[in-house]
PDB file of C-alpha atoms in Angstrom:
ATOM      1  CA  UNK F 240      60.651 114.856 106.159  1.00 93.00           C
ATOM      2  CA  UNK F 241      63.475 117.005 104.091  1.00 97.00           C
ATOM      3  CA  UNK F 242      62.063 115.839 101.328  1.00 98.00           C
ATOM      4  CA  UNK F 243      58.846 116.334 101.792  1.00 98.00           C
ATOM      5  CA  UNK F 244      59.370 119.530 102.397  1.00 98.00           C
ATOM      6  CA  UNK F 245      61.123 119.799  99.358  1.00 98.00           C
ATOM      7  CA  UNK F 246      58.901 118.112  97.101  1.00 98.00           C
ATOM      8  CA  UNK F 247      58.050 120.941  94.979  1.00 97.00           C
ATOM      9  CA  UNK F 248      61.533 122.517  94.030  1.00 98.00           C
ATOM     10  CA  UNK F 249      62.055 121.074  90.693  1.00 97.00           C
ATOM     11  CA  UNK F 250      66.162 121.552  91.459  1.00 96.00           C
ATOM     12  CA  UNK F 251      66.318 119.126  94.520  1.00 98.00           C
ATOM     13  CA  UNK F 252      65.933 115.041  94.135  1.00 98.00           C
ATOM     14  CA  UNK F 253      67.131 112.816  97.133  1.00 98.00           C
ATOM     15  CA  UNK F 254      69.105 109.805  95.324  1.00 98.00           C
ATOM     16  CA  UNK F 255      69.814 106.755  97.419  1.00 97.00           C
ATOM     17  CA  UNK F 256      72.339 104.527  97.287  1.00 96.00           C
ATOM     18  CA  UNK F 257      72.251 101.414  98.976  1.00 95.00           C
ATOM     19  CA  UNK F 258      70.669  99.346 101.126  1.00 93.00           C
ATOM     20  CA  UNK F 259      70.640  99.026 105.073  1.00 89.00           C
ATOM     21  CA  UNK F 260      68.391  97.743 107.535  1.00 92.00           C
ATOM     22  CA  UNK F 261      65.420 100.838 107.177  1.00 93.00           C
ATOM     23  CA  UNK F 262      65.312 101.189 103.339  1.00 96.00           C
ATOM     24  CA  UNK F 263      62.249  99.315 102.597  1.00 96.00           C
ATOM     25  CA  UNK F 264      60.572 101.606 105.352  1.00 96.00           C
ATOM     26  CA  UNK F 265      62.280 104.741 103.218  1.00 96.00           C
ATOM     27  CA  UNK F 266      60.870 103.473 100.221  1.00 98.00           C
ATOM     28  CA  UNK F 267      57.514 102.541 101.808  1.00 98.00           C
ATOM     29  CA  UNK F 268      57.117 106.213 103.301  1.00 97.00           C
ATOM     30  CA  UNK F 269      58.332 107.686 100.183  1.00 98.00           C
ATOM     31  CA  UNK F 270      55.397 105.750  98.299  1.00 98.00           C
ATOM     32  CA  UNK F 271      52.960 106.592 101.070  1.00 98.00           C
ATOM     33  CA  UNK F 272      53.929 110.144 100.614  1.00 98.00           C
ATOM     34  CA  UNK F 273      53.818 110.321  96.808  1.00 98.00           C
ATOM     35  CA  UNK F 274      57.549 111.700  96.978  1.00 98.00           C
ATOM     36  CA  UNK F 275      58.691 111.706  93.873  1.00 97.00           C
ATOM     37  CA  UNK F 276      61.588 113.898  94.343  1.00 98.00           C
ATOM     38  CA  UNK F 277      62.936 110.439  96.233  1.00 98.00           C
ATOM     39  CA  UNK F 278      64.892 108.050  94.279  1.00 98.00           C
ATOM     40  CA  UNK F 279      66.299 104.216  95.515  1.00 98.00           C
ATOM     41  CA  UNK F 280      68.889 102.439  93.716  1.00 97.00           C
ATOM     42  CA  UNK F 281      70.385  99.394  95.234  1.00 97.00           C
ATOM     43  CA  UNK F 282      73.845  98.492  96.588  1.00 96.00           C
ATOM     44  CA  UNK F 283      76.646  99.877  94.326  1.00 96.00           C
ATOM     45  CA  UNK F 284      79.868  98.360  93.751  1.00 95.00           C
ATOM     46  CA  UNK F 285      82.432 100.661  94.968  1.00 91.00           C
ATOM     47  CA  UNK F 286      84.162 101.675  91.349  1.00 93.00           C
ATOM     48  CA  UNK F 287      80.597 102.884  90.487  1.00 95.00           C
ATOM     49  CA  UNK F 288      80.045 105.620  93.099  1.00 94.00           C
ATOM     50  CA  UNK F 289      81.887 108.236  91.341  1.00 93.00           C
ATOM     51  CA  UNK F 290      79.525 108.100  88.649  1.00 96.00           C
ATOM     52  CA  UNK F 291      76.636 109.104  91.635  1.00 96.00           C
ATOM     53  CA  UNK F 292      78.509 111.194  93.323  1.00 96.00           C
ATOM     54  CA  UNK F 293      79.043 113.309  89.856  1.00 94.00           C
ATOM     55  CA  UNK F 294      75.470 113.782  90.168  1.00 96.00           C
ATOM     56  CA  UNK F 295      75.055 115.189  93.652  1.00 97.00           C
ATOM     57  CA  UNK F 296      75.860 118.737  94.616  1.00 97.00           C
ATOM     58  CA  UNK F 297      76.050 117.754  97.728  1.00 98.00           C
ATOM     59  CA  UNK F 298      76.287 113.995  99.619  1.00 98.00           C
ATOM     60  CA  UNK F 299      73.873 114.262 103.014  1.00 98.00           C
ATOM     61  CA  UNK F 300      75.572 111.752 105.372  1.00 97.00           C
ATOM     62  CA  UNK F 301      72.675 111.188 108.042  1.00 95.00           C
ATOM     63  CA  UNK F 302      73.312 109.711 112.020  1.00 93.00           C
ATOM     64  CA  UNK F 303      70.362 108.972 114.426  1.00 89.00           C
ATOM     65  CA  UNK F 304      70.927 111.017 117.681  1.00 90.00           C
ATOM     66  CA  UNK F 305      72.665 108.498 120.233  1.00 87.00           C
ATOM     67  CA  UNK F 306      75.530 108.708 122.037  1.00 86.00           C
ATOM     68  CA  UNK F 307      77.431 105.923 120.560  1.00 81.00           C
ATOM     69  CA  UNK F 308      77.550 107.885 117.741  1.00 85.00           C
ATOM     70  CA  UNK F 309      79.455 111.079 118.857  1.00 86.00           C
ATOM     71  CA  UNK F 310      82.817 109.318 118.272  1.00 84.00           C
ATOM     72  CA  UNK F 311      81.728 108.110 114.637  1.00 85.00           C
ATOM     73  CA  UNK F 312      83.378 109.339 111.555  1.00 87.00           C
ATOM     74  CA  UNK F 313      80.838 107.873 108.932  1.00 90.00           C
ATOM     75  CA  UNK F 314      82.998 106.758 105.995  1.00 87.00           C
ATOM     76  CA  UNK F 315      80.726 107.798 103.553  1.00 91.00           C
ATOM     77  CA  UNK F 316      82.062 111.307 103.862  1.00 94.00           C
ATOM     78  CA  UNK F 317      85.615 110.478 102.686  1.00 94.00           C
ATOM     79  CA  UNK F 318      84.865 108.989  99.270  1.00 94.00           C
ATOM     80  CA  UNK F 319      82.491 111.954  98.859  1.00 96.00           C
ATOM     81  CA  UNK F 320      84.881 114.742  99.367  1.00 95.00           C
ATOM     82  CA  UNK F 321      87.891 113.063  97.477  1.00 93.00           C
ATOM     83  CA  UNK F 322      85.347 112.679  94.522  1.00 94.00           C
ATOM     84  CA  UNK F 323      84.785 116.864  94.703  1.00 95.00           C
ATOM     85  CA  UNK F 324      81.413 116.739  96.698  1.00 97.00           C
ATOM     86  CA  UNK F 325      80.578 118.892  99.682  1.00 98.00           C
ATOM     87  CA  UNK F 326      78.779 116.819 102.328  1.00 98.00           C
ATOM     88  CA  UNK F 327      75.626 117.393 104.541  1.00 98.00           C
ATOM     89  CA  UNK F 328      76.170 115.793 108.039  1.00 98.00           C
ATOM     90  CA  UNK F 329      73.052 115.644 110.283  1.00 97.00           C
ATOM     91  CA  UNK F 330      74.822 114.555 113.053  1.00 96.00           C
ATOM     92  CA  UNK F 331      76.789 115.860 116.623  1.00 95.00           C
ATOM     93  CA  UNK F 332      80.407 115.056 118.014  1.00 93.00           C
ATOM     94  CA  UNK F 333      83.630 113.965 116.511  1.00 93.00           C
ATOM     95  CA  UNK F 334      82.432 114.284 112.432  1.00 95.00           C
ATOM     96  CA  UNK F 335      80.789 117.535 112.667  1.00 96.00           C
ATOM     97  CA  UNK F 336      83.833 119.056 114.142  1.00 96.00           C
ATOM     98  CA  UNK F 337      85.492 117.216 111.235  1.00 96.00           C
ATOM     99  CA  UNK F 338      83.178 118.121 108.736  1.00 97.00           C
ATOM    100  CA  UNK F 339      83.437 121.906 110.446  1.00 97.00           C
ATOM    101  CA  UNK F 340      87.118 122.067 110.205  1.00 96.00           C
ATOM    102  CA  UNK F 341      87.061 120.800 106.262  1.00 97.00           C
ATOM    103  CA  UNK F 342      85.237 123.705 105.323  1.00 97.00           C
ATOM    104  CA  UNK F 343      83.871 121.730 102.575  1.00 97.00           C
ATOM    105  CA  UNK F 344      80.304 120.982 104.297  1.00 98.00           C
ATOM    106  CA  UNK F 345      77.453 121.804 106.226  1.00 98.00           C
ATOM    107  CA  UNK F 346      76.233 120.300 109.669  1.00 98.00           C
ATOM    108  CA  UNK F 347      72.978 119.905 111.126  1.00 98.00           C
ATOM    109  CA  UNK F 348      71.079 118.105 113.626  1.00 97.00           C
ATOM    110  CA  UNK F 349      70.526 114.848 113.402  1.00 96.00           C
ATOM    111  CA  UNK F 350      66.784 113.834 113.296  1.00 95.00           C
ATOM    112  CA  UNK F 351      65.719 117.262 112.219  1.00 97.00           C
ATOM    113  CA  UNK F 352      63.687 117.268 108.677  1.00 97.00           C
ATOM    114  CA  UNK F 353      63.272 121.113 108.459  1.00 98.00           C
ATOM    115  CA  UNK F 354      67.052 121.808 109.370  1.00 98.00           C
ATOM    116  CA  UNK F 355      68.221 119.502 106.712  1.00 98.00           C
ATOM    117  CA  UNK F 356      65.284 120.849 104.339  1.00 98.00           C
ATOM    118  CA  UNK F 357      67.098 124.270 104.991  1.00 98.00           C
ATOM    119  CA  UNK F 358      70.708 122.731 104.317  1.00 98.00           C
ATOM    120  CA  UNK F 359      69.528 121.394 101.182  1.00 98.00           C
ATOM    121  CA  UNK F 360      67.785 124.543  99.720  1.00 98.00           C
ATOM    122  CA  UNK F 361      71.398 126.762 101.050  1.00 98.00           C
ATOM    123  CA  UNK F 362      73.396 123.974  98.707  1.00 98.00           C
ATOM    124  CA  UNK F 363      70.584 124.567  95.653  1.00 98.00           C
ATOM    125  CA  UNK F 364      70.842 128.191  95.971  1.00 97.00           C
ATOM    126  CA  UNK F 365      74.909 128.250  96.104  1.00 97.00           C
ATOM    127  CA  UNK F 366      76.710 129.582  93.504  1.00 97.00           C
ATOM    128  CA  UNK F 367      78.547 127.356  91.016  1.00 96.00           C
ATOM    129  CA  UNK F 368      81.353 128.723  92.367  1.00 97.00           C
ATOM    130  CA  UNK F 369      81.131 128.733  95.735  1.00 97.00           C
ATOM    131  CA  UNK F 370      80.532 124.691  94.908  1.00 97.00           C
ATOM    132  CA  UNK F 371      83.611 124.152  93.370  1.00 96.00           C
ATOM    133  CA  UNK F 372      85.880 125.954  96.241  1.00 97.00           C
ATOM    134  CA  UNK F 373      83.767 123.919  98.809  1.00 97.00           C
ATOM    135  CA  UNK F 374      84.864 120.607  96.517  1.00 96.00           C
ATOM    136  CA  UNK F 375      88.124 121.805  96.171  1.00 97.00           C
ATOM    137  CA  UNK F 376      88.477 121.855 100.232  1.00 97.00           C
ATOM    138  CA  UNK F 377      87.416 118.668 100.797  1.00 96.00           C
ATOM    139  CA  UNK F 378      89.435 117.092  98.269  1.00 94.00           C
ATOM    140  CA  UNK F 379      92.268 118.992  99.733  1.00 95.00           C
ATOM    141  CA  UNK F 380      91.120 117.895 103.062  1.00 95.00           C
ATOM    142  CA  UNK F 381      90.847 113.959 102.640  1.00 93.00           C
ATOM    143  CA  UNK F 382      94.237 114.451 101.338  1.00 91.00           C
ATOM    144  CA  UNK F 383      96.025 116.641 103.974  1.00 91.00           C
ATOM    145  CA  UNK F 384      94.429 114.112 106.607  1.00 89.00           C
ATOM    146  CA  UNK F 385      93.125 111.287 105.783  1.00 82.00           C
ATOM    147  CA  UNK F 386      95.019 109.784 103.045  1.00 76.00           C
ATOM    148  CA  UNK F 387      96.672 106.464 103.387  1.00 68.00           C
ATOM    149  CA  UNK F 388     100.099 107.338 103.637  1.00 70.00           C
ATOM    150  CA  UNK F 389      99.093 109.896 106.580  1.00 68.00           C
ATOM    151  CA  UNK F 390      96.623 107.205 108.426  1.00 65.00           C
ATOM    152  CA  UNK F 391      99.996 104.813 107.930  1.00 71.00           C
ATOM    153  CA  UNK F 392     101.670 107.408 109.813  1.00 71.00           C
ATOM    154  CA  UNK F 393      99.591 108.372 112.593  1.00 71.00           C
ATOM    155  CA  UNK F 394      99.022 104.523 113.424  1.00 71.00           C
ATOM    156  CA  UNK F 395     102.627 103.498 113.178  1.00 75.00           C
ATOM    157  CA  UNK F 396     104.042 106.794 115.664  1.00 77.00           C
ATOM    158  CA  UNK F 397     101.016 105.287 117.570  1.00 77.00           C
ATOM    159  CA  UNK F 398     103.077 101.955 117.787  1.00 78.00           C
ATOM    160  CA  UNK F 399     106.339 103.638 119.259  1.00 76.00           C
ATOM    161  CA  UNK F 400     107.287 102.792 122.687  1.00 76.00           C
ATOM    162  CA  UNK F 401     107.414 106.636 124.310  1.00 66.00           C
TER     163      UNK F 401
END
């Protein structure tokens, strides 16, 4: 629906990476719709992702609204921030508080075409600048919290008898 909504700003394209259980229904309704501002590309190995995420301004990292999910930290978001790129999360619980506290994103509902329509336009419309200091905090965020060495940590004081 975002990018429907979106279909006529000549600065926005939706490029997706992957595959997954509902992308032949994406790329049906994206056909249906005569979206054209919707791209598919199939699985990626993982030493080629930088190359998409230098194209995105931003990463949207979508969850369906369920309950199972408000403990989920999508990993999706973590490669994208290390690589410099503000993410998107439509999504509630645990990983839009984390993607709150980064400072390096935006959150929105989950399910909600015209709220992520919005998000999108907000991330076209940004400044250069204000781009590269949201990149800049989620680099510095991955690495401040979830880099290996600090993961390492947290699981082994998790090991410690009290």
């Amino acid at each position: 629906d975002a990018a429907a909504e979106l279909r006529d700003d000549p600065r926005i394209v939706f490029l997706l990476v992957g595959d997954g259980p509902v992308k032949a229904a994406l790329e049906a309704d994206a056909a249906r719709r005569g979206l054209t501002n919707v791209i598919f590309e199939p699985l990626q190995p993982a030493e080629r992702m930088p190359y998409y995420f230098g194209l995105a301004r931003a990463v949207v990292v979508p969850l369906r609204r369920h309950r199972l999910f408000a403990g989920a930290r999508p990993s999706k978001a973590f490669p994208a921030w290390a690589a410099g790129v503000p993410v998107i999360f439509c999504g509630e619980g645990e990983m839009a508080a984390v993607v709150e506290a980064s400072g390096a994103g935006a959150v929105v509902p989950p399910e909600d075409g015209p709220a992520l329509a919005a998000a999108v336009r907000r991330y076209a419309e940004l400044s250069d600048e204000e781009v590269a200091r949201q990149a800049e905090r989620g680099r510095q965020f991955v690495r401040q919290h979830y880099a290996w060495p600090r993961i390492i940590d947290a699981w082994l004081k998790g090991l410690r008898p009290a």
